[in-house]
Short mmCIF file of C-alpha atoms in Angstrom, two decimals:
data_model
loop_
_atom_site.label_atom_id
_atom_site.label_comp_id
_atom_site.label_asym_id
_atom_site.label_seq_id
_atom_site.Cartn_x
_atom_site.Cartn_y
_atom_site.Cartn_z
CA MET Z 1 0.03 -0.02 0.05
CA ARG Z 2 1.39 3.40 -1.04
CA GLY Z 3 -0.31 5.52 1.62
CA GLY Z 4 -1.38 9.07 0.90
CA PRO Z 5 0.97 11.99 0.38
CA PRO Z 6 2.75 13.30 3.36
CA HIS Z 7 0.08 15.97 3.74
CA THR Z 8 -2.54 13.36 4.50
CA ARG Z 9 -0.44 10.90 6.60
CA GLU Z 10 1.35 13.19 9.11
CA LEU Z 11 0.07 15.04 12.15
CA LEU Z 12 0.57 18.81 12.25
CA ARG Z 13 1.73 20.88 15.04
CA ILE Z 14 -0.51 23.82 15.17
CA CYS Z 15 1.06 26.63 17.30
CA GLY Z 16 -0.26 29.88 18.70
CA LEU Z 17 -3.64 30.59 20.60
CA ALA Z 18 -5.30 31.98 17.39
CA ALA Z 19 -4.57 28.95 15.43
CA VAL Z 20 -5.46 26.45 17.92
CA GLN Z 21 -8.63 28.39 18.90
CA ALA Z 22 -9.54 28.16 15.20
CA VAL Z 23 -9.14 24.20 14.88
CA VAL Z 24 -10.95 23.84 18.17
CA ASP Z 25 -13.85 26.03 16.84
CA CYS Z 26 -14.07 24.65 13.33
CA ASP Z 27 -13.07 20.98 13.61
CA PRO Z 28 -12.23 19.85 17.06
CA GLY Z 29 -12.17 16.14 16.23
CA ARG Z 30 -9.00 16.63 14.31
CA VAL Z 31 -7.10 17.54 17.49
CA GLU Z 32 -5.23 14.57 18.90
CA ARG Z 33 -3.13 16.09 21.92
CA LEU Z 34 -2.72 19.59 23.43
CA PHE Z 35 0.27 21.01 25.23
CA PHE Z 36 0.38 24.41 26.76
CA GLU Z 37 2.40 26.61 29.24
CA ALA Z 38 1.06 27.62 32.64
CA ARG Z 39 0.62 31.21 31.48
CA LEU Z 40 -2.05 30.04 28.92
CA LYS Z 41 -4.08 28.04 31.50
CA PRO Z 42 -6.69 30.64 31.79
CA ALA Z 43 -7.25 30.57 27.99
CA VAL Z 44 -7.45 26.83 27.60
CA GLY Z 45 -10.04 25.79 29.99
CA GLN Z 46 -12.56 25.34 27.09
CA PHE Z 47 -10.24 23.43 25.00
CA CYS Z 48 -9.30 20.96 27.80
CA ARG Z 49 -13.04 20.33 28.61
CA ALA Z 50 -13.59 19.51 24.98
CA LEU Z 51 -10.62 17.24 24.76
CA GLY Z 52 -11.31 15.58 27.92
CA GLN Z 53 -14.83 14.53 26.79
CA ALA Z 54 -13.34 13.13 23.66
CA HIS Z 55 -10.74 11.11 25.83
CA LYS Z 56 -7.86 12.87 24.33
CA PRO Z 57 -4.75 14.05 26.27
CA PHE Z 58 -3.82 17.51 27.14
CA ARG Z 59 -1.06 18.63 29.54
CA GLU Z 60 0.72 21.62 31.04
CA VAL Z 61 4.46 21.72 30.16
CA ASP Z 62 7.40 24.02 30.54
CA ALA Z 63 8.66 26.21 27.84
CA ALA Z 64 11.68 23.83 26.96
CA GLU Z 65 9.25 20.75 26.48
CA LEU Z 66 6.87 22.89 24.45
CA ALA Z 67 9.67 23.97 22.19
CA ARG Z 68 10.66 20.40 21.78
CA VAL Z 69 6.98 19.30 21.03
CA ALA Z 70 6.51 22.26 18.64
CA GLY Z 71 9.80 21.82 16.84
CA THR Z 72 10.18 25.65 17.27
CA VAL Z 73 10.40 28.45 19.94
CA LEU Z 74 7.73 30.27 18.03
CA HIS Z 75 4.92 28.31 19.56
CA GLY Z 76 3.15 31.23 21.37
CA GLY Z 77 2.72 29.06 24.64
CA ILE Z 78 0.40 26.57 23.00
CA VAL Z 79 0.51 23.50 20.60
CA ALA Z 80 -2.09 21.20 19.21
CA ILE Z 81 -1.04 17.97 17.56
CA THR Z 82 -3.78 17.86 14.97
CA ARG Z 83 -4.71 15.77 11.92
CA PRO Z 84 -4.42 17.70 8.70
CA GLN Z 85 -7.34 19.57 7.16
CA PRO Z 86 -8.78 17.62 4.25
CA LEU Z 87 -7.39 18.61 0.80
CA LEU Z 88 -10.33 17.98 -1.50
CA PRO Z 89 -10.55 17.32 -5.16
CA PHE Z 90 -11.97 20.28 -7.02
CA ASP Z 91 -15.89 20.52 -6.72
CA PRO Z 92 -17.37 22.72 -9.46
CA ALA Z 93 -20.87 22.49 -7.71
CA ALA Z 94 -19.44 23.94 -4.58
CA ALA Z 95 -17.65 26.77 -6.48
CA ARG Z 96 -20.92 27.49 -8.28
CA ARG Z 97 -22.70 28.05 -4.97
CA TRP Z 98 -20.05 30.19 -3.50
CA ALA Z 99 -20.19 32.37 -6.76
CA GLN Z 100 -23.89 32.87 -6.20
CA GLN Z 101 -23.02 34.20 -2.68
CA ARG Z 102 -20.44 36.31 -4.31
CA LYS Z 103 -17.61 34.74 -2.44
CA LEU Z 104 -14.14 35.00 -3.86
CA LEU Z 105 -11.65 32.16 -4.41
CA VAL Z 106 -8.04 32.32 -4.12
CA ILE Z 107 -5.93 29.81 -6.35
CA LEU Z 108 -2.16 29.32 -5.76
CA ASP Z 109 -0.23 28.27 -8.81
CA GLY Z 110 3.26 27.20 -7.49
CA VAL Z 111 3.67 29.47 -4.31
CA GLY Z 112 6.54 27.38 -2.80
CA ASN Z 113 7.12 29.05 0.60
CA PRO Z 114 4.82 27.62 3.26
CA HIS Z 115 5.06 30.95 5.15
CA ASN Z 116 3.52 32.58 2.12
CA LEU Z 117 0.91 30.07 1.95
CA GLY Z 118 0.03 30.73 5.60
CA ALA Z 119 0.12 34.53 5.01
CA VAL Z 120 -2.21 34.39 2.06
CA ALA Z 121 -4.63 32.09 4.00
CA ARG Z 122 -4.71 34.57 6.84
CA SER Z 123 -5.56 37.52 4.52
CA ALA Z 124 -7.98 35.54 2.52
CA ALA Z 125 -10.01 34.32 5.64
CA PHE Z 126 -9.89 38.15 6.86
CA PHE Z 127 -11.47 39.21 3.74
CA GLY Z 128 -14.12 36.36 3.59
CA VAL Z 129 -12.69 34.26 0.84
CA ALA Z 130 -14.54 30.73 0.74
CA ALA Z 131 -11.83 28.54 -0.61
CA LEU Z 132 -8.24 28.18 -1.30
CA LEU Z 133 -7.28 26.05 -4.53
CA LEU Z 134 -3.82 24.71 -4.48
CA ALA Z 135 -2.42 23.64 -7.86
CA ASP Z 136 -1.61 20.06 -8.35
CA ARG Z 137 2.27 20.63 -9.12
CA PRO Z 138 5.24 19.52 -7.14
CA ASP Z 139 6.55 23.11 -6.12
CA GLN Z 140 3.19 24.37 -4.66
CA ALA Z 141 3.59 24.30 -0.77
CA LEU Z 142 1.07 22.23 1.02
CA PRO Z 143 -0.20 23.33 4.48
CA SER Z 144 2.65 22.67 7.08
CA ASP Z 145 3.34 23.66 10.59
CA ALA Z 146 4.78 26.98 9.52
CA SER Z 147 1.80 27.67 7.32
CA TYR Z 148 -0.59 27.09 10.31
CA ARG Z 149 1.55 29.09 12.71
CA VAL Z 150 1.53 32.02 10.10
CA ALA Z 151 -2.12 31.77 9.09
CA GLU Z 152 -3.10 32.43 12.69
CA GLY Z 153 -6.31 30.41 12.13
CA GLY Z 154 -6.99 31.43 8.68
CA LEU Z 155 -6.38 28.04 7.01
CA GLU Z 156 -9.28 26.63 9.22
CA ARG Z 157 -11.76 29.24 7.83
CA LEU Z 158 -11.03 28.10 4.17
CA THR Z 159 -12.16 25.04 2.37
CA LEU Z 160 -8.85 23.58 0.74
CA TYR Z 161 -8.95 22.05 -2.76
CA ARG Z 162 -6.25 20.53 -4.89
CA VAL Z 163 -6.76 21.60 -8.69
CA ARG Z 164 -5.41 20.80 -11.93
CA LEU Z 165 -4.49 23.83 -13.91
CA PRO Z 166 -5.43 25.41 -16.18
CA ALA Z 167 -8.37 22.75 -16.43
CA ALA Z 168 -10.12 23.99 -13.37
CA LEU Z 169 -10.04 27.69 -14.70
CA ARG Z 170 -12.19 26.78 -17.77
CA LEU Z 171 -15.03 25.55 -15.34
CA LEU Z 172 -14.57 28.37 -13.04
CA LYS Z 173 -14.94 30.97 -15.70
CA ARG Z 174 -18.68 30.39 -16.11
CA ASP Z 175 -19.18 31.97 -12.73
CA TYR Z 176 -15.98 33.73 -11.74
CA ARG Z 177 -13.95 36.52 -13.29
CA VAL Z 178 -10.54 34.62 -13.39
CA LEU Z 179 -7.81 37.19 -12.45
CA GLY Z 180 -4.10 36.35 -12.89
CA THR Z 181 -1.36 38.19 -11.36
CA ASP Z 182 2.06 39.25 -12.94
CA ALA Z 183 4.93 41.33 -11.56
CA VAL Z 184 5.75 42.91 -14.82
CA ARG Z 185 2.90 42.65 -17.48
CA GLY Z 186 -0.72 43.35 -16.63
CA ASP Z 187 -3.29 45.98 -16.21
CA PRO Z 188 -3.79 48.13 -12.99
CA PRO Z 189 -6.22 46.28 -10.56
CA PRO Z 190 -9.74 46.35 -12.02
CA PRO Z 191 -12.81 47.57 -10.31
CA ILE Z 192 -15.14 45.01 -8.79
CA GLY Z 193 -17.09 43.34 -11.60
CA ASP Z 194 -20.34 41.46 -12.06
CA ARG Z 195 -18.68 38.04 -11.39
CA PRO Z 196 -16.84 37.49 -8.11
CA ALA Z 197 -13.20 36.99 -8.61
CA ALA Z 198 -11.07 33.95 -8.44
CA LEU Z 199 -7.57 35.45 -7.89
CA ILE Z 200 -4.62 33.40 -8.99
CA LEU Z 201 -1.23 34.03 -7.37
CA GLY Z 202 2.13 32.44 -8.81
CA SER Z 203 5.54 31.22 -7.91
CA GLU Z 204 7.48 33.66 -5.87
CA GLU Z 205 10.40 33.19 -8.50
CA HIS Z 206 8.74 32.65 -11.80
CA GLY Z 207 5.08 33.97 -11.40
CA LEU Z 208 2.15 32.09 -13.02
CA ALA Z 209 2.64 29.21 -15.40
CA ARG Z 210 2.35 30.29 -18.99
CA ALA Z 211 -0.75 28.16 -19.52
CA THR Z 212 -2.52 29.54 -16.41
CA LEU Z 213 -1.87 33.15 -17.68
CA ALA Z 214 -3.29 32.27 -20.88
CA ALA Z 215 -6.58 31.00 -19.43
CA CYS Z 216 -7.24 34.08 -17.26
CA ASP Z 217 -10.05 36.57 -18.11
CA ALA Z 218 -7.53 39.27 -17.13
CA VAL Z 219 -4.03 39.74 -15.69
CA VAL Z 220 -3.24 42.29 -13.16
CA ARG Z 221 -0.09 43.96 -12.06
CA ILE Z 222 0.28 46.38 -8.88
CA PRO Z 223 2.34 49.37 -10.02
CA GLY Z 224 5.14 50.22 -7.98
CA SER Z 225 8.24 52.72 -7.69
CA GLY Z 226 10.69 50.41 -9.38
CA GLN Z 227 12.93 50.64 -6.11
CA VAL Z 228 12.49 46.83 -5.64
CA GLN Z 229 11.72 44.37 -8.11
CA SER Z 230 8.42 43.03 -6.76
CA LEU Z 231 6.01 42.89 -3.95
CA ASN Z 232 5.94 39.72 -1.81
CA VAL Z 233 3.12 37.36 -2.95
CA ALA Z 234 1.33 37.68 0.26
CA ALA Z 235 1.46 41.50 0.16
CA ALA Z 236 0.02 41.49 -3.35
CA ALA Z 237 -2.73 39.10 -2.15
CA ALA Z 238 -3.64 41.35 0.59
CA ILE Z 239 -3.95 44.43 -1.65
CA LEU Z 240 -5.88 42.65 -4.30
CA LEU Z 241 -8.24 40.97 -1.97
CA TYR Z 242 -8.88 44.17 -0.33
CA LEU Z 243 -9.86 45.66 -3.52
CA LEU Z 244 -11.95 42.78 -4.74
CA ALA Z 245 -13.67 41.87 -1.53
CA ARG Z 246 -14.95 45.37 -0.55
CA PRO Z 247 -18.79 45.22 -0.19
CA MET B 1 33.48 52.67 26.89
CA ARG B 2 29.88 51.07 26.58
CA GLY B 3 29.98 50.48 22.71
CA GLY B 4 26.87 50.92 20.65
CA PRO B 5 23.76 48.99 20.82
CA PRO B 6 23.97 45.47 19.23
CA HIS B 7 22.59 46.84 15.95
CA THR B 8 25.58 49.04 15.50
CA ARG B 9 28.22 46.67 16.65
CA GLU B 10 27.50 43.52 14.80
CA LEU B 11 27.90 42.40 11.24
CA LEU B 12 24.83 41.33 9.44
CA ARG B 13 24.45 38.18 7.16
CA ILE B 14 22.47 39.56 4.11
CA CYS B 15 21.13 36.60 2.34
CA GLY B 16 19.71 36.33 -1.30
CA LEU B 17 20.57 37.73 -4.52
CA ALA B 18 18.01 40.73 -4.35
CA ALA B 19 19.14 41.82 -0.91
CA VAL B 20 22.82 41.49 -1.73
CA GLN B 21 22.28 43.27 -5.09
CA ALA B 22 20.62 46.20 -3.21
CA VAL B 23 23.45 46.56 -0.65
CA VAL B 24 26.07 46.46 -3.56
CA ASP B 25 24.08 49.14 -5.38
CA CYS B 26 23.35 51.45 -2.47
CA ASP B 27 26.24 51.14 -0.18
CA PRO B 28 28.98 48.88 -1.26
CA GLY B 29 31.35 49.96 1.38
CA ARG B 30 29.45 48.32 3.90
CA VAL B 31 30.02 44.83 2.52
CA GLU B 32 33.02 43.14 4.29
CA ARG B 33 32.90 39.60 2.77
CA LEU B 34 30.90 37.69 0.25
CA PHE B 35 30.19 34.00 -0.12
CA PHE B 36 28.18 32.22 -2.89
CA GLU B 37 27.45 28.94 -4.42
CA ALA B 38 28.85 28.05 -8.05
CA ARG B 39 25.43 28.26 -9.43
CA LEU B 40 25.33 32.01 -8.75
CA LYS B 41 28.75 32.75 -10.17
CA PRO B 42 27.28 34.25 -13.33
CA ALA B 43 25.24 36.85 -11.34
CA VAL B 44 28.05 37.86 -9.04
CA GLY B 45 30.83 38.95 -11.43
CA GLN B 46 30.12 42.48 -10.85
CA PHE B 47 30.02 42.23 -7.11
CA CYS B 48 33.39 40.41 -7.05
CA ARG B 49 35.10 43.01 -9.25
CA ALA B 50 33.88 45.72 -6.74
CA LEU B 51 35.05 43.82 -3.85
CA GLY B 52 38.29 42.96 -5.36
CA GLN B 53 39.02 46.74 -5.89
CA ALA B 54 38.11 47.29 -2.29
CA HIS B 55 40.60 44.37 -1.20
CA LYS B 56 37.71 42.67 0.41
CA PRO B 57 37.48 38.97 0.26
CA PHE B 58 34.89 36.82 -1.83
CA ARG B 59 34.61 33.17 -2.06
CA GLU B 60 32.69 30.42 -3.84
CA VAL B 61 31.65 27.86 -1.19
CA ASP B 62 29.35 24.59 -1.26
CA ALA B 63 25.86 24.71 0.09
CA ALA B 64 26.81 23.28 3.38
CA GLU B 65 29.40 25.83 4.10
CA LEU B 66 27.06 28.63 2.94
CA ALA B 67 24.49 27.41 5.34
CA ARG B 68 26.99 27.59 8.20
CA VAL B 69 28.02 31.14 7.27
CA ALA B 70 24.38 32.29 6.75
CA GLY B 71 23.16 30.56 9.96
CA THR B 72 20.12 29.35 7.88
CA VAL B 73 19.51 27.19 4.82
CA LEU B 74 17.34 30.02 3.55
CA HIS B 75 20.41 31.80 1.97
CA GLY B 76 19.34 31.64 -1.67
CA GLY B 77 22.84 30.71 -2.73
CA ILE B 78 24.64 33.96 -1.59
CA VAL B 79 25.44 35.66 1.75
CA ALA B 80 27.15 39.18 2.14
CA ILE B 81 28.70 39.80 5.54
CA THR B 82 27.87 43.51 5.86
CA ARG B 83 28.11 46.32 8.30
CA PRO B 84 24.54 47.57 9.45
CA GLN B 85 22.81 50.36 7.87
CA PRO B 86 23.08 53.53 9.98
CA LEU B 87 19.99 54.06 12.34
CA LEU B 88 19.91 57.92 12.45
CA PRO B 89 18.45 60.15 15.02
CA PHE B 90 15.26 61.75 13.79
CA ASP B 91 15.78 64.68 11.33
CA PRO B 92 12.86 67.09 11.07
CA ALA B 93 14.53 68.84 8.03
CA ALA B 94 14.85 65.77 6.02
CA ALA B 95 11.21 64.73 6.83
CA ARG B 96 10.16 68.26 5.63
CA ARG B 97 12.17 67.86 2.38
CA TRP B 98 10.47 64.48 1.62
CA ALA B 99 6.97 66.03 2.49
CA GLN B 100 7.57 68.66 -0.24
CA GLN B 101 8.33 65.73 -2.71
CA ARG B 102 5.12 64.03 -1.44
CA LYS B 103 6.83 61.01 -0.19
CA LEU B 104 5.40 58.84 2.40
CA LEU B 105 6.95 57.89 5.71
CA VAL B 106 6.37 54.64 7.63
CA ILE B 107 6.62 54.54 11.45
CA LEU B 108 6.88 51.31 13.32
CA ASP B 109 5.77 51.56 17.09
CA GLY B 110 6.39 48.32 18.61
CA VAL B 111 6.40 45.85 15.71
CA GLY B 112 8.51 43.04 17.36
CA ASN B 113 8.83 40.39 14.74
CA PRO B 114 11.87 40.95 12.49
CA HIS B 115 10.20 39.20 9.68
CA ASN B 116 7.44 41.54 9.77
CA LEU B 117 9.83 44.56 9.81
CA GLY B 118 11.47 43.04 6.78
CA ALA B 119 8.09 42.56 5.06
CA VAL B 120 6.92 46.03 5.62
CA ALA B 121 10.40 47.41 4.37
CA ARG B 122 9.97 45.52 1.09
CA SER B 123 6.46 46.88 0.56
CA ALA B 124 7.44 50.42 1.75
CA ALA B 125 10.31 50.43 -0.89
CA PHE B 126 8.02 49.00 -3.49
CA PHE B 127 5.70 51.96 -3.17
CA GLY B 128 8.39 54.60 -2.96
CA VAL B 129 8.44 55.41 0.70
CA ALA B 130 11.43 57.54 1.78
CA ALA B 131 12.10 56.62 5.43
CA LEU B 132 11.26 54.05 8.02
CA LEU B 133 11.14 55.28 11.54
CA LEU B 134 11.54 52.91 14.20
CA ALA B 135 10.18 53.80 17.74
CA ASP B 136 12.69 53.87 20.42
CA ARG B 137 11.23 51.30 22.69
CA PRO B 138 12.65 47.97 23.79
CA ASP B 139 10.02 45.83 21.97
CA GLN B 140 10.54 47.37 18.59
CA ALA B 141 12.57 45.05 16.38
CA LEU B 142 15.56 46.31 14.62
CA PRO B 143 17.02 45.25 11.28
CA SER B 144 18.23 41.64 11.62
CA ASP B 145 19.58 39.04 9.25
CA ALA B 146 15.89 37.71 8.93
CA SER B 147 14.62 41.32 8.40
CA TYR B 148 17.13 41.72 5.57
CA ARG B 149 16.29 38.33 3.91
CA VAL B 150 12.49 39.01 4.01
CA ALA B 151 13.00 42.67 2.68
CA GLU B 152 14.65 41.42 -0.35
CA GLY B 153 16.58 44.77 -0.83
CA GLY B 154 13.67 46.95 0.60
CA LEU B 155 15.63 48.06 3.63
CA GLU B 156 18.47 49.32 1.67
CA ARG B 157 16.28 51.69 -0.39
CA LEU B 158 14.94 53.30 2.91
CA THR B 159 16.61 55.82 5.37
CA LEU B 160 16.28 54.39 8.73
CA TYR B 161 15.59 56.45 11.83
CA ARG B 162 15.15 55.84 15.49
CA VAL B 163 12.45 58.20 16.96
CA ARG B 164 10.85 58.95 20.32
CA LEU B 165 6.96 58.70 20.06
CA PRO B 166 4.76 60.69 20.31
CA ALA B 167 7.18 63.56 20.34
CA ALA B 168 8.32 63.15 16.83
CA LEU B 169 4.60 63.02 15.49
CA ARG B 170 4.16 66.56 16.84
CA LEU B 171 6.95 67.69 14.34
CA LEU B 172 5.71 65.58 11.56
CA LYS B 173 2.17 66.91 11.64
CA ARG B 174 3.33 70.18 10.33
CA ASP B 175 3.85 68.56 6.86
CA TYR B 176 2.33 65.00 6.98
CA ARG B 177 -0.98 63.49 7.74
CA VAL B 178 -0.19 61.40 10.64
CA LEU B 179 -2.30 58.09 10.32
CA GLY B 180 -2.47 55.57 13.07
CA THR B 181 -3.80 52.14 12.53
CA ASP B 182 -6.00 49.98 14.71
CA ALA B 183 -7.47 46.46 14.27
CA VAL B 184 -10.82 47.36 16.12
CA ARG B 185 -11.50 51.06 16.14
CA GLY B 186 -10.89 53.55 13.40
CA ASP B 187 -12.28 54.68 10.12
CA PRO B 188 -12.04 53.12 6.74
CA PRO B 189 -8.85 53.95 4.83
CA PRO B 190 -9.15 57.66 3.72
CA PRO B 191 -8.68 58.92 0.25
CA ILE B 192 -5.29 60.66 -0.60
CA GLY B 193 -5.15 64.05 1.09
CA ASP B 194 -3.29 67.23 0.67
CA ARG B 195 -0.41 66.29 3.06
CA PRO B 196 1.45 63.06 2.26
CA ALA B 197 0.84 60.28 4.86
CA ALA B 198 3.14 59.21 7.70
CA LEU B 199 1.66 55.67 8.55
CA ILE B 200 2.19 54.28 11.90
CA LEU B 201 1.92 50.53 12.51
CA GLY B 202 1.67 48.99 15.84
CA SER B 203 2.83 45.90 17.82
CA GLU B 204 1.47 42.64 16.53
CA GLU B 205 -0.23 41.82 19.89
CA HIS B 206 -1.21 45.13 21.37
CA GLY B 207 -1.40 47.70 18.35
CA LEU B 208 -0.32 51.25 18.71
CA ALA B 209 0.74 52.77 22.28
CA ARG B 210 -2.21 54.89 23.69
CA ALA B 211 -0.01 58.07 23.54
CA THR B 212 0.69 57.34 19.79
CA LEU B 213 -2.86 56.89 18.99
CA ALA B 214 -3.81 60.08 20.74
CA ALA B 215 -1.35 62.07 18.64
CA CYS B 216 -2.51 60.97 15.33
CA ASP B 217 -4.59 63.00 12.89
CA ALA B 218 -6.74 59.97 12.09
CA VAL B 219 -6.95 56.36 12.97
CA VAL B 220 -7.65 53.87 10.17
CA ARG B 221 -8.95 50.28 10.36
CA ILE B 222 -9.24 47.89 7.46
CA PRO B 223 -12.79 46.40 7.59
CA GLY B 224 -12.77 42.39 7.41
CA SER B 225 -15.12 39.49 7.42
CA GLY B 226 -14.66 38.86 11.18
CA GLN B 227 -13.39 35.14 10.41
CA VAL B 228 -10.01 35.95 11.60
CA GLN B 229 -9.28 38.44 14.34
CA SER B 230 -6.87 40.63 12.46
CA LEU B 231 -4.65 41.00 9.36
CA ASN B 232 -0.95 40.54 9.83
CA VAL B 233 0.73 43.89 10.26
CA ALA B 234 2.62 43.61 6.98
CA ALA B 235 -0.62 42.80 5.13
CA ALA B 236 -2.18 45.90 6.49
CA ALA B 237 0.84 47.91 5.63
CA ALA B 238 0.76 46.79 1.97
CA ILE B 239 -2.86 47.48 1.56
CA LEU B 240 -2.66 51.14 3.04
CA LEU B 241 0.67 52.04 1.24
CA TYR B 242 -1.11 50.91 -1.97
CA LEU B 243 -3.95 53.25 -1.19
CA LEU B 244 -1.90 56.13 0.09
CA ALA B 245 0.91 56.01 -2.46
CA ARG B 246 -1.01 55.86 -5.78
CA PRO B 247 -0.14 58.69 -7.99
#
């Protein structure tokens, strides 16, 4: 038996109160174990009651042990050992329902840095995006410990899909304005249109794949001063989601 | 003799081609030594000629040695050992000149994470901000190896100051619209005004200091869906700088 990809086999270490709060709120059954420092005791009573009812262990530990459990000192005093979020095959019917609610989608086409994945997820959840679609290519980051830490709960608020590009874009275009991004070519960010946007962000080094760019309804570029080559992909995502999500 | 603060005493390890390119372009005399992997040889010829003329060492090394020199595997194949950028005392006359050129300022009041400092610097340079003013408080991050790596050359394009808040704001208000930010209270981002903006970003956990908020001309908030508590400070900075810097 091959087993699934690493993403579906391994347990995640979700660090930080906001990220742990989000998994307990959204999908408490995924939490397997919880560790926290004494200073967070007042904040975790509700989590511990829920875990106790599910016969799952929770434990107060010192900072050194928590760093060992977390694999980082950037644990914010709490770590939940958690089964990963499901990474679903693309569902055009769900996408159509979200379009009717005028919800945005975000598509990542080769964003390789797991911190950037987490940062995009945090902004996407902040602006009410429904789902995050991850391109099925080897250089696309999948949610990792670092992604969850940076997302501060944002990943839990999004439905996650794995999609084949550009095939999925042809289906999405019935209901969404498919907006590619490019650091060099492209038009200024457009006003909000009739269809909600499906915003595609590309690799930190190479941008969107050529076939993805060709399948977009429009390609946008954020104009800058020229003093640095480009915006970080998560900064570009924040700006474009702000512009596209405004009521 | 006490010596300066760590920031002025220690050498930085500036990683990544964009960040190294920026220091070589802006202030080559600060580079003390350069290390790079063979794969970057075509890109570094110009750097090596400049260093050779200044009798400073440069050397091709393998990936393992570069990781040791860099203190991280996230070195992008090149590391420059560099004296830090000067961190100047606040200069109201320079601020006034930039205001006449309608250049923006960014002020950090307790941004503690050096990655966030680097991310804000990258976006600030992208949008043509003139200077980054760092509050003189112990929890304000100063530029570190991680900041330079994340800034991808952005820090080199900015003049860096250390300022006392809120005192400096009273001087800036003659020429700038001093805009505070808050995750909870505040108005929607305002249109571009008569005076250029001096945008203040606060601590990741606690926001702006109360005295800073009280000294602002206006306090802005980016409205969200409520699904996650707040935007990352660098994401908020990117959105507001985009709105405030547009020609």
